[in-house]
Amino acid sequence: MKKPAGQDLLIVLALAAITALAFAPVATYPFIRLDDYGYVVDNTHIHEGPTPEALTWAWTTFEKANWHPLTWWSHMLDYRLYEADAGGHHLTNLILHILNALVLFGVLRKITGARWRSALVAAWFAVHPLHIETVAWISERKDVLSTLFGLLAIGAYAAWTREGGTRRYVTTLLLFAASLASKPMLVTLPLVFLLLDYWPLNRIPDLRDGKVLWNRLREKVPLFVLSVASSAVTVAAQRAGGALSDVENVPLTLRTANAAISYWRYIGKMLWPRELSIFYTYPSLEGGAGWSAGLTAAAVAGLIVATVLVFMARRRWAVIGWLWFLGTLVPVIGLVQVGRQAMADRYTYLPLVGLFIMLAWAGGEVCARFANRRALRAATAVAAALTVAACATGTRRQVGYWQDSITLFEHALTIAPDASSVHNNLGVELVLVRDWDRAEHHFQRARDIAPESPEAYFNLGRLLAGRGRSAKAAENLKRAAEIQPDRAASHFHLGLALRQDGRPEEAVLHLREAVRLDPTWVAALNQAAWLLATSSDAAVRDPATALRLADRAAELTEYRDPNTLDSLAAAFAASGRFDRAVETATVAQRLATAQGNQRKAAALGRRLEAYRRGKPWVTP
């Protein structure tokens, strides 16, 4: 017979092996353009780190509508190790996920004494298909990192309850703070500690003993203070990033209905993980159908009845498992709506542990009740193993949808065909692979489904402009600018489309508006200056303003960009200062040649000839 320590080691090795096998393909996958580029690929702070300046930035920024400095630090370390090799970043996520499964097993094993039930919970956690999104999406580093610190905090808390000591309590506090600094998802962890006091730590023998309850709450005050502070910072970050939905867009009644129904949808997907997607349409938004009053009432009543039944069962593990699931989902269940999704697989990462505990301990009780029936116990063990194998197989298959952005979004549309944002994201990906026709189709679908969303108009307009259909491009870009008038990019590209369509007077108005909204945007400054300096339309030409804008663009590029110097030379010529025009164009031509841009150098050569003859450059 194997010694207990040997059995635990075998369980640990088995957990690591099945998790690695289930998720192995992710190590070969690229970055997903949705968020991964903002978090890693295009984020200069991540590329610079870990420098003192970048590390400080991580603690002070609300970028991506979040405050999670330790997550930023982890991305910086990854970039130092792997640079832009996505496989390395994926591997870190997978390693952290494996560690989470092992720590979960270790903590449950320690506080419950139940080896095989703890192993089963950890195995389900490790390979359940609902956890693919957290592991396969580099941007969800915050989930795996926050959960690691959270599980370690549970272990530290359990040690403190057994042995006491300020050091152990401070360790718990620091690990909890690290979890919140990775992602604020676990703000409810102090309540989880309270649940664990009830079972399996048995520090609350009787719920009717008010004195004991008060003592258990009082000792957690520092933890609750951290939760409140983290919640306040999170709301500020999401409000600053525009992630919080207005009450007018998503009223409380709709949010409450969606929350109640989402609980049951999560349970359903836990039991039968099919039709998993990166995006689930929110009722009445993005083409979603509103929840019926009857379904809402049934969902709410069902939660109440289930809770009552759990308490009536007089099984502490059932109470804790159910309340763990309900409570840890509260921050993301949608009562405070963030984004446009109804629910998300990633939100279940730690909450499902509660349901897994209920199932594993229920199975354990069946085995204990029929201890003399070896065949029944064996059948229960085989059934448990088969569920783990089924989850691992499903995960290995489902993870294939994450092989690239196009595959991911196409799969999402098979589940939510009227998801405007998914059509839009797929359109962007198709543009990048030059599949213009399909991209146009998906942008049009996104626009038709959500006619008040500016992004589809913007992307469709840019695509049409690139295909030479300037009138239609201007029509869509104008609508994007009307919906979101303070977005400089909409005015900028509208200006370019109008100029392409032969409407320079309208074009210059929008180019100047783009400059007003973003005074340091070099491209907007440069395009506005060029049009004001070279237009053949006297009503548009404004040499003085052109000179001011062109000089600002050249200054921002340290007078080393041939394009901005080209516009500056044209502005000098339009102002009659041909000596400066020749001098500036000569420098621009030299820079273009040095950069290997022969086409630009040749164009500057033609303009130089005009300036030397005392003639400004005029475009039709």
Short mmCIF file of N, CA and C in Angstrom, two decimals, residues 74 386 421 450 574 591:
data_model
loop_
_atom_site.label_atom_id
_atom_site.label_comp_id
_atom_site.label_asym_id
_atom_site.label_seq_id
_atom_site.Cartn_x
_atom_site.Cartn_y
_atom_site.Cartn_z
N SER A 74 3.79 41.16 -14.42
CA SER A 74 3.99 39.82 -14.97
C SER A 74 4.15 39.87 -16.49
N LEU A 386 -14.20 9.21 -15.41
CA LEU A 386 -14.74 9.46 -16.75
C LEU A 386 -15.13 10.92 -16.94
N SER A 421 -20.49 43.24 -31.95
CA SER A 421 -19.07 43.43 -31.68
C SER A 421 -18.23 42.30 -32.27
N ALA A 450 -26.37 46.96 -34.75
CA ALA A 450 -26.23 48.00 -33.73
C ALA A 450 -26.04 49.35 -34.41
N ALA A 574 3.82 77.99 -50.19
CA ALA A 574 2.51 78.66 -50.28
C ALA A 574 2.56 80.05 -49.68
N LEU A 591 16.43 62.59 -46.20
CA LEU A 591 15.93 61.64 -45.21
C LEU A 591 15.18 60.48 -45.88
#
